Amino acid sequence: MSSTAVSQLIILGAVVSGCRATAPHSSAEGHGAGHGAGHHAQGHGPDHFSDPSQYVAAWNAPDRDVYQKPDEIVAALGLTPGQTVVDLGAGTGYLLPPLVKAVGPEGVVIAADIEQAMLTFLGDAAKKEGWATVRLHLSAMDDLGLPPASVDSVVTLNVWHHIEGRPAYAAKVLQTIKPGGVFVIVDFLKEETEGFGPPMSMRLSADEVVAELVAGGFEAEIVPETMPRHYVVRGRRPL
Ligand SMILES: C[S@@+](CC[C@H](N)C(=O)[O-])C[C@H]1O[C@@H](n2cnc3c(N)ncnc32)[C@H](O)[C@@H]1O
């Protein structure tokens, strides 16, 4: 197989895996499915997802629900109508429809991302889909950057392994959530997951995530689910 064909295959694999694939320089660096060529695996700067058009087909694929089980993610949040929920690292908005539905017309869904291009994409999608309750928020790499005790819950899907200084980040999320509110983290299992997901060096076990949330001040637990490639960890801000 030619080297061009190999590169194309690796880039395609990275997009399908639901994680990093942007920079062509990243793909051929031997991390399997093009994952993890950013700071975690290479030590040369953060991962960037600056072009939504590269990811939307894979991240918003209708058959993603088969393994991602968005209903189980929403159930773990325990949302009620009128609440405010943050989708941290919203990307191309895969989780927004079930979140919008769960909080209803009186609620608010804050789509947060470090990439302005993702937020611009989501703004257009919100207009097209009629998501009147979605607000866009540009967050910093090391800080969600919302006011203290301003939201009922935060969810993050396939993002936590990209964040550096996670216990410190968790402590900031804790302050953002109202007492009694929850932070739900969904991420890839730390084991081979059928070619999907980041390289093993970037993965975190559910127990490691629980420990990071506890270090950040949460009460944390692993939530039962039926996802073949992911776990769900829930932190609760003590009352
Ligand atoms: C693999 S994508 C996941 C997108 C979406 N959650 C999904 O599952 O389809 C990671 C997203 O998180 C964003 N991201 C990465 N690090 C972040 C951080 N520290 N804070 C907020 N968003 C971040 C990226 O820009 C990207 O849109």
mmCIF file with all atom_site columns, C-alpha atoms in Angstrom, residues 35 44 57 71 74 91 109 119 128-129 146 151 161 204 222-223 230 238:
data_model
loop_
_atom_site.group_PDB
_atom_site.id
_atom_site.type_symbol
_atom_site.label_atom_id
_atom_site.label_alt_id
_atom_site.label_comp_id
_atom_site.label_asym_id
_atom_site.label_entity_id
_atom_site.label_seq_id
_atom_site.pdbx_PDB_ins_code
_atom_site.Cartn_x
_atom_site.Cartn_y
_atom_site.Cartn_z
_atom_site.occupancy
_atom_site.B_iso_or_equiv
_atom_site.pdbx_formal_charge
_atom_site.auth_seq_id
_atom_site.auth_comp_id
_atom_site.auth_asym_id
_atom_site.auth_atom_id
_atom_site.pdbx_PDB_model_num
ATOM 1  C CA . HIS A 1 35  ? -5.087  9.661  18.097 1.00 0.00 ? 35  HIS A CA 1
ATOM 2  C CA . HIS A 1 44  ? 4.145   19.370 21.713 1.00 0.00 ? 44  HIS A CA 1
ATOM 3  C CA . ALA A 1 57  ? -20.268 13.160 9.852  1.00 0.00 ? 57  ALA A CA 1
ATOM 4  C CA . ASP A 1 71  ? -30.291 8.155  27.029 1.00 0.00 ? 71  ASP A CA 1
ATOM 5  C CA . VAL A 1 74  ? -28.846 11.917 30.248 1.00 0.00 ? 74  VAL A CA 1
ATOM 6  C CA . GLY A 1 91  ? -17.865 19.565 19.603 1.00 0.00 ? 91  GLY A CA 1
ATOM 7  C CA . VAL A 1 109 ? -28.058 24.098 27.738 1.00 0.00 ? 109 VAL A CA 1
ATOM 8  C CA . LEU A 1 119 ? -19.237 27.242 18.636 1.00 0.00 ? 119 LEU A CA 1
ATOM 9  C CA . LYS A 1 128 ? -31.448 25.451 11.954 1.00 0.00 ? 128 LYS A CA 1
ATOM 10 C CA . GLU A 1 129 ? -32.755 23.026 14.593 1.00 0.00 ? 129 GLU A CA 1
ATOM 11 C CA . LEU A 1 146 ? -18.537 30.086 34.220 1.00 0.00 ? 146 LEU A CA 1
ATOM 12 C CA . VAL A 1 151 ? -25.322 25.527 36.767 1.00 0.00 ? 151 VAL A CA 1
ATOM 13 C CA . HIS A 1 161 ? -8.677  12.593 28.604 1.00 0.00 ? 161 HIS A CA 1
ATOM 14 C CA . LEU A 1 204 ? -7.883  6.819  31.919 1.00 0.00 ? 204 LEU A CA 1
ATOM 15 C CA . ILE A 1 222 ? -18.909 4.737  38.705 1.00 0.00 ? 222 ILE A CA 1
ATOM 16 C CA . VAL A 1 223 ? -22.389 4.630  37.181 1.00 0.00 ? 223 VAL A CA 1
ATOM 17 C CA . HIS A 1 230 ? -17.132 3.679  27.535 1.00 0.00 ? 230 HIS A CA 1
ATOM 18 C CA . PRO A 1 238 ? -21.458 17.952 48.464 1.00 0.00 ? 238 PRO A CA 1
#
